[in-house]
């Protein structure tokens, strides 16, 4: 059984989509070089803040505002964090998929042990 999950019919390929988004962002950026790279990475902080805002809104934690978000909003914001992180990773290296998969394997092994040991 393979660990690789292929996109279903009509589903976009994850890494192809990330590459297309990175290209679109590169073609429309206002800052180049290291400044552009740092701003792209800092975008993650903005997206994480939106997750926090959605959680606060979904739980009604702000008594002045009440319930302003749903758990669907939280899920969507979490997806935005993942997409933003993958685009930032691909900006750092065109081998983003390989870097990510190697890191995922290392974290999985560190946390769960080797697949042969289970």
CSV table of N, CA and C in Angstrom, one decimal:
chain,number,residue,atom,x,y,z
A,1,UNK,N,0.8,-1.2,0.0
A,1,UNK,CA,0.0,0.0,0.0
A,1,UNK,C,0.9,1.2,0.0
A,2,UNK,N,0.6,2.2,-0.9
A,2,UNK,CA,1.4,3.4,-1.0
A,2,UNK,C,0.9,4.5,-0.1
A,3,UNK,N,1.9,5.2,0.4
A,3,UNK,CA,1.5,6.4,1.3
A,3,UNK,C,1.1,7.6,0.4
A,4,UNK,N,1.4,7.5,-0.9
A,4,UNK,CA,1.2,8.6,-1.8
A,4,UNK,C,-0.3,8.7,-2.1
A,5,UNK,N,-0.9,9.9,-2.0
A,5,UNK,CA,-2.3,10.1,-2.4
A,5,UNK,C,-2.3,10.9,-3.6
A,6,UNK,N,-2.9,10.4,-4.7
A,6,UNK,CA,-3.0,11.1,-5.9
A,6,UNK,C,-4.3,11.9,-5.9
A,7,UNK,N,-4.3,13.0,-6.6
A,7,UNK,CA,-5.6,13.8,-6.6
A,7,UNK,C,-6.7,13.0,-7.4
A,8,UNK,N,-7.9,13.2,-6.9
A,8,UNK,CA,-9.0,12.5,-7.6
A,8,UNK,C,-9.4,13.3,-8.9
A,9,UNK,N,-10.3,12.7,-9.6
A,9,UNK,CA,-10.8,13.4,-10.9
A,9,UNK,C,-11.3,14.8,-10.6
A,10,UNK,N,-10.7,15.8,-11.3
A,10,UNK,CA,-11.2,17.1,-11.1
A,10,UNK,C,-10.5,17.9,-9.9
A,11,UNK,N,-9.7,17.2,-9.1
A,11,UNK,CA,-9.0,17.8,-8.0
A,11,UNK,C,-7.6,18.3,-8.5
A,12,UNK,N,-7.3,19.5,-8.1
A,12,UNK,CA,-6.0,20.0,-8.6
A,12,UNK,C,-4.8,19.3,-7.8
A,13,UNK,N,-3.7,19.2,-8.5
A,13,UNK,CA,-2.5,18.6,-7.8
A,13,UNK,C,-1.9,19.6,-6.9
A,14,UNK,N,-1.7,19.2,-5.7
A,14,UNK,CA,-1.2,20.1,-4.6
A,14,UNK,C,0.1,20.9,-5.1
A,15,UNK,N,1.1,20.2,-5.5
A,15,UNK,CA,2.4,20.8,-5.7
A,15,UNK,C,2.3,21.6,-7.0
A,16,UNK,N,1.5,21.2,-8.0
A,16,UNK,CA,1.4,22.0,-9.2
A,16,UNK,C,0.6,23.3,-8.9
A,17,UNK,N,-0.4,23.2,-8.0
A,17,UNK,CA,-1.1,24.4,-7.6
A,17,UNK,C,-0.2,25.4,-6.8
A,18,UNK,N,0.7,24.9,-5.9
A,18,UNK,CA,1.6,25.7,-5.2
A,18,UNK,C,2.5,26.4,-6.2
A,19,UNK,N,3.0,25.7,-7.2
A,19,UNK,CA,3.9,26.3,-8.2
A,19,UNK,C,3.2,27.4,-8.9
A,20,UNK,N,2.0,27.1,-9.3
A,20,UNK,CA,1.2,28.2,-10.0
A,20,UNK,C,1.0,29.4,-9.2
A,21,UNK,N,0.6,29.2,-7.9
A,21,UNK,CA,0.4,30.3,-7.0
A,21,UNK,C,1.7,31.1,-6.8
A,22,UNK,N,2.8,30.4,-6.6
A,22,UNK,CA,4.1,31.1,-6.5
A,22,UNK,C,4.4,31.9,-7.7
A,23,UNK,N,4.2,31.4,-8.9
A,23,UNK,CA,4.5,32.1,-10.1
A,23,UNK,C,3.6,33.3,-10.2
A,24,UNK,N,2.4,33.2,-9.9
A,24,UNK,CA,1.4,34.3,-9.9
A,24,UNK,C,1.9,35.4,-8.9
A,25,UNK,N,2.3,35.0,-7.7
A,25,UNK,CA,2.7,36.0,-6.7
A,25,UNK,C,4.0,36.6,-7.2
A,26,UNK,N,4.9,35.9,-7.8
A,26,UNK,CA,6.2,36.4,-8.2
A,26,UNK,C,6.0,37.5,-9.3
A,27,UNK,N,5.0,37.2,-10.2
A,27,UNK,CA,4.7,38.1,-11.3
A,27,UNK,C,4.0,39.4,-10.9
A,28,UNK,N,3.5,39.3,-9.7
A,28,UNK,CA,2.7,40.5,-9.2
A,28,UNK,C,3.3,41.1,-7.9
A,29,UNK,N,4.5,40.8,-7.6
A,29,UNK,CA,5.1,41.3,-6.3
A,29,UNK,C,5.6,42.7,-6.5
A,30,UNK,N,5.6,43.4,-5.4
A,30,UNK,CA,6.1,44.8,-5.3
A,30,UNK,C,7.5,44.9,-4.8
A,31,UNK,N,8.0,43.8,-4.2
A,31,UNK,CA,9.4,43.8,-3.6
A,31,UNK,C,10.1,42.6,-4.1
A,32,UNK,N,11.3,42.8,-4.5
A,32,UNK,CA,12.2,41.7,-5.0
A,32,UNK,C,13.2,41.3,-3.9
A,33,UNK,N,14.0,40.3,-4.3
A,33,UNK,CA,15.1,39.9,-3.5
A,33,UNK,C,14.8,39.5,-2.1
A,34,UNK,N,15.7,39.7,-1.2
A,34,UNK,CA,15.5,39.3,0.2
A,34,UNK,C,14.3,39.9,0.9
A,35,UNK,N,14.0,41.2,0.5
A,35,UNK,CA,12.9,41.9,1.1
A,35,UNK,C,11.6,41.1,0.7
A,36,UNK,N,11.5,40.8,-0.6
A,36,UNK,CA,10.3,40.0,-1.0
A,36,UNK,C,10.2,38.7,-0.4
A,37,UNK,N,11.3,38.0,-0.2
A,37,UNK,CA,11.3,36.7,0.5
A,37,UNK,C,10.8,36.8,1.9
A,38,UNK,N,11.4,37.8,2.6
A,38,UNK,CA,11.0,38.0,4.0
A,38,UNK,C,9.5,38.4,4.2
A,39,UNK,N,9.0,39.2,3.3
A,39,UNK,CA,7.6,39.5,3.3
A,39,UNK,C,6.7,38.3,3.0
A,40,UNK,N,7.2,37.5,2.1
A,40,UNK,CA,6.4,36.3,1.9
A,40,UNK,C,6.3,35.4,3.1
A,41,UNK,N,7.4,35.2,3.8
A,41,UNK,CA,7.5,34.4,5.0
A,41,UNK,C,6.7,35.1,6.1
A,42,UNK,N,6.7,36.4,6.2
A,42,UNK,CA,6.0,37.1,7.2
A,42,UNK,C,4.5,37.0,7.0
A,43,UNK,N,4.1,36.8,5.8
A,43,UNK,CA,2.6,36.5,5.5
A,43,UNK,C,2.1,35.4,6.3
A,44,UNK,N,2.9,34.5,6.7
A,44,UNK,CA,2.5,33.4,7.6
A,44,UNK,C,1.9,33.9,8.9
A,45,UNK,N,2.6,34.9,9.5
A,45,UNK,CA,2.1,35.5,10.7
A,45,UNK,C,0.7,36.1,10.6
A,46,UNK,N,0.5,36.8,9.5
A,46,UNK,CA,-0.8,37.3,9.2
A,46,UNK,C,-1.9,36.2,9.1
A,47,UNK,N,-1.6,35.1,8.4
A,47,UNK,CA,-2.5,34.0,8.3
A,47,UNK,C,-2.8,33.4,9.6
A,48,UNK,N,-1.8,33.2,10.4
A,48,UNK,CA,-2.0,32.5,11.7
A,48,UNK,C,-2.9,33.5,12.6
A,49,UNK,N,-2.7,34.8,12.5
A,49,UNK,CA,-3.5,35.7,13.2
A,49,UNK,C,-5.0,35.6,12.8
A,50,UNK,N,-5.2,35.3,11.5
A,50,UNK,CA,-6.6,35.1,11.0
A,50,UNK,C,-7.2,33.8,11.6
A,51,UNK,N,-6.4,32.8,11.8
A,51,UNK,CA,-6.9,31.6,12.5
A,51,UNK,C,-7.3,31.9,13.9
A,52,UNK,N,-6.5,32.7,14.6
A,52,UNK,CA,-6.8,33.1,16.0
A,52,UNK,C,-8.1,33.9,16.0
A,53,UNK,N,-8.2,34.8,15.1
A,53,UNK,CA,-9.4,35.6,15.0
A,53,UNK,C,-10.6,34.8,14.8
A,54,UNK,N,-10.5,33.8,13.9
A,54,UNK,CA,-11.6,32.9,13.6
A,54,UNK,C,-12.0,32.0,14.8
A,55,UNK,N,-11.0,31.5,15.5
A,55,UNK,CA,-11.3,30.7,16.7
A,55,UNK,C,-12.0,31.6,17.8
A,56,UNK,N,-11.5,32.8,18.0
A,56,UNK,CA,-12.1,33.7,18.9
A,56,UNK,C,-13.6,34.0,18.5
A,57,UNK,N,-13.8,34.2,17.2
A,57,UNK,CA,-15.1,34.5,16.7
A,57,UNK,C,-16.0,33.3,16.8
A,58,UNK,N,-15.5,32.1,16.6
A,58,UNK,CA,-16.3,30.9,16.6
A,58,UNK,C,-16.7,30.5,18.0
A,59,UNK,N,-15.9,30.9,19.0
A,59,UNK,CA,-16.2,30.6,20.4
A,59,UNK,C,-16.9,31.7,21.1
A,60,UNK,N,-17.1,32.8,20.4
A,60,UNK,CA,-17.7,34.0,21.0
A,60,UNK,C,-16.9,34.6,22.1
A,61,UNK,N,-15.6,34.5,22.1
A,61,UNK,CA,-14.8,34.9,23.2
A,61,UNK,C,-14.8,36.5,23.4
A,62,UNK,N,-15.1,37.2,22.3
A,62,UNK,CA,-15.1,38.7,22.5
A,62,UNK,C,-16.6,39.1,22.8
A,63,UNK,N,-16.8,39.5,24.0
A,63,UNK,CA,-18.2,39.8,24.4
A,63,UNK,C,-18.8,41.0,23.7
A,64,UNK,N,-17.9,41.8,23.2
A,64,UNK,CA,-18.4,43.0,22.4
A,64,UNK,C,-18.9,42.6,21.0
A,65,UNK,N,-18.3,41.5,20.5
A,65,UNK,CA,-18.6,41.1,19.1
A,65,UNK,C,-19.5,39.9,19.1
A,66,UNK,N,-19.4,39.0,20.1
A,66,UNK,CA,-20.2,37.8,20.1
A,66,UNK,C,-19.6,36.8,19.1
A,67,UNK,N,-20.5,35.9,18.6
A,67,UNK,CA,-20.0,34.9,17.7
A,67,UNK,C,-20.0,35.4,16.3
A,68,UNK,N,-18.8,35.5,15.7
A,68,UNK,CA,-18.7,36.2,14.4
A,68,UNK,C,-18.2,35.2,13.3
A,69,UNK,N,-17.7,34.0,13.7
A,69,UNK,CA,-17.2,33.1,12.8
A,69,UNK,C,-17.8,31.7,13.0
A,70,UNK,N,-17.5,30.8,12.1
A,70,UNK,CA,-17.9,29.4,12.3
A,70,UNK,C,-16.7,28.5,12.3
A,71,UNK,N,-16.8,27.3,12.7
A,71,UNK,CA,-15.7,26.3,12.6
A,71,UNK,C,-15.3,26.1,11.2
A,72,UNK,N,-16.2,26.3,10.2
A,72,UNK,CA,-15.8,26.2,8.8
A,72,UNK,C,-14.8,27.3,8.5
A,73,UNK,N,-15.0,28.5,9.1
A,73,UNK,CA,-14.1,29.6,8.9
A,73,UNK,C,-12.7,29.3,9.4
A,74,UNK,N,-12.7,28.6,10.6
A,74,UNK,CA,-11.4,28.2,11.2
A,74,UNK,C,-10.7,27.2,10.3
A,75,UNK,N,-11.4,26.2,9.7
A,75,UNK,CA,-10.8,25.3,8.8
A,75,UNK,C,-10.3,26.0,7.6
A,76,UNK,N,-11.0,26.9,7.0
A,76,UNK,CA,-10.6,27.6,5.9
A,76,UNK,C,-9.3,28.4,6.2
A,77,UNK,N,-9.3,29.1,7.3
A,77,UNK,CA,-8.1,29.8,7.7
A,77,UNK,C,-6.9,28.9,7.9
A,78,UNK,N,-7.1,27.8,8.5
A,78,UNK,CA,-6.0,26.8,8.6
A,78,UNK,C,-5.4,26.4,7.3
A,79,UNK,N,-6.3,26.2,6.3
A,79,UNK,CA,-5.9,25.8,5.0
A,79,UNK,C,-5.0,27.0,4.4
A,80,UNK,N,-5.5,28.2,4.6
A,80,UNK,CA,-4.7,29.4,4.1
A,80,UNK,C,-3.3,29.4,4.7
A,81,UNK,N,-3.1,29.0,6.0
A,81,UNK,CA,-1.8,28.9,6.6
A,81,UNK,C,-1.0,27.9,5.9
A,82,UNK,N,-1.5,26.7,5.6
A,82,UNK,CA,-0.8,25.6,5.0
A,82,UNK,C,-0.4,26.1,3.6
A,83,UNK,N,-1.3,26.6,2.8
A,83,UNK,CA,-1.0,27.1,1.5
A,83,UNK,C,0.1,28.2,1.5
A,84,UNK,N,0.0,29.1,2.4
A,84,UNK,CA,1.0,30.2,2.5
A,84,UNK,C,2.4,29.6,2.9
A,85,UNK,N,2.4,28.6,3.8
A,85,UNK,CA,3.7,28.0,4.2
A,85,UNK,C,4.3,27.3,3.0
A,86,UNK,N,3.5,26.5,2.3
A,86,UNK,CA,4.0,25.8,1.1
A,86,UNK,C,4.5,26.7,0.0
A,87,UNK,N,3.8,27.8,-0.2
A,87,UNK,CA,4.3,28.8,-1.2
A,87,UNK,C,5.6,29.4,-0.7
A,88,UNK,N,5.7,29.7,0.6
A,88,UNK,CA,7.0,30.3,1.1
A,88,UNK,C,8.1,29.3,1.0
A,89,UNK,N,7.8,28.0,1.3
A,89,UNK,CA,8.8,27.0,1.1
A,89,UNK,C,9.3,26.8,-0.3
A,90,UNK,N,8.4,26.9,-1.2
A,90,UNK,CA,8.7,26.8,-2.7
A,90,UNK,C,9.5,28.0,-3.1
A,91,UNK,N,9.3,29.1,-2.5
A,91,UNK,CA,10.0,30.3,-2.8
A,91,UNK,C,11.5,30.1,-2.4
A,92,UNK,N,11.7,29.4,-1.3
A,92,UNK,CA,13.1,29.2,-0.8
A,92,UNK,C,13.8,28.1,-1.7
A,93,UNK,N,13.0,27.1,-2.2
A,93,UNK,CA,13.6,26.0,-2.9
A,93,UNK,C,12.6,25.5,-4.0
A,94,UNK,N,13.1,25.3,-5.2
A,94,UNK,CA,12.2,24.6,-6.2
A,94,UNK,C,11.9,23.1,-5.8
A,95,UNK,N,12.7,22.6,-4.9
A,95,UNK,CA,12.5,21.2,-4.4
A,95,UNK,C,11.7,21.2,-3.2
A,96,UNK,N,10.7,22.0,-3.1
A,96,UNK,CA,9.8,22.1,-1.9
A,96,UNK,C,9.2,20.8,-1.6
A,97,UNK,N,8.7,20.1,-2.6
A,97,UNK,CA,8.0,18.8,-2.3
A,97,UNK,C,9.0,17.8,-1.6
A,98,UNK,N,10.2,17.7,-2.1
A,98,UNK,CA,11.1,16.8,-1.6
A,98,UNK,C,11.5,17.2,-0.2
A,99,UNK,N,11.7,18.5,0.0
A,99,UNK,CA,12.1,19.0,1.4
A,99,UNK,C,11.0,18.7,2.3
A,100,UNK,N,9.8,19.0,1.9
A,100,UNK,CA,8.6,18.8,2.8
A,100,UNK,C,8.4,17.3,3.1
A,101,UNK,N,8.5,16.5,2.1
A,101,UNK,CA,8.3,15.0,2.4
A,101,UNK,C,9.4,14.5,3.3
A,102,UNK,N,10.6,14.9,3.1
A,102,UNK,CA,11.7,14.5,4.0
A,102,UNK,C,11.5,14.9,5.4
A,103,UNK,N,11.0,16.1,5.6
A,103,UNK,CA,10.8,16.6,6.9
A,103,UNK,C,9.6,15.9,7.6
A,104,UNK,N,8.5,15.7,6.8
A,104,UNK,CA,7.4,14.9,7.3
A,104,UNK,C,7.8,13.5,7.7
A,105,UNK,N,8.6,12.9,6.9
A,105,UNK,CA,9.1,11.5,7.3
A,105,UNK,C,9.9,11.6,8.6
A,106,UNK,N,10.7,12.6,8.7
A,106,UNK,CA,11.5,12.7,10.0
A,106,UNK,C,10.7,13.0,11.2
A,107,UNK,N,9.7,13.8,11.1
A,107,UNK,CA,8.8,14.1,12.2
A,107,UNK,C,7.9,12.9,12.5
A,108,UNK,N,7.5,12.2,11.5
A,108,UNK,CA,6.7,11.0,11.7
A,108,UNK,C,7.5,10.0,12.4
A,109,UNK,N,8.7,9.7,11.9
A,109,UNK,CA,9.5,8.7,12.6
A,109,UNK,C,9.9,9.1,14.0
A,110,UNK,N,10.2,10.4,14.2
A,110,UNK,CA,10.5,10.9,15.6
A,110,UNK,C,9.3,10.7,16.5
A,111,UNK,N,8.1,11.0,16.0
A,111,UNK,CA,6.9,10.9,16.8
A,111,UNK,C,6.3,9.5,16.9
A,112,UNK,N,6.3,8.8,15.9
A,112,UNK,CA,5.6,7.5,15.8
A,112,UNK,C,6.5,6.3,15.8
A,113,UNK,N,7.8,6.5,15.5
A,113,UNK,CA,8.7,5.4,15.4
A,113,UNK,C,8.7,5.0,13.9
A,114,UNK,N,9.7,4.1,13.6
A,114,UNK,CA,9.8,3.7,12.2
A,114,UNK,C,8.6,2.8,11.8
A,115,UNK,N,8.2,2.9,10.5
A,115,UNK,CA,7.1,2.0,10.0
A,115,UNK,C,7.4,0.6,10.3
A,116,UNK,N,8.7,0.1,10.2
A,116,UNK,CA,9.0,-1.3,10.4
A,116,UNK,C,8.8,-1.7,11.8
A,117,UNK,N,8.9,-0.7,12.8
A,117,UNK,CA,8.9,-1.0,14.2
A,117,UNK,C,7.5,-1.2,14.7
A,118,UNK,N,6.5,-0.9,13.9
A,118,UNK,CA,5.1,-1.0,14.3
A,118,UNK,C,4.5,-2.3,14.1
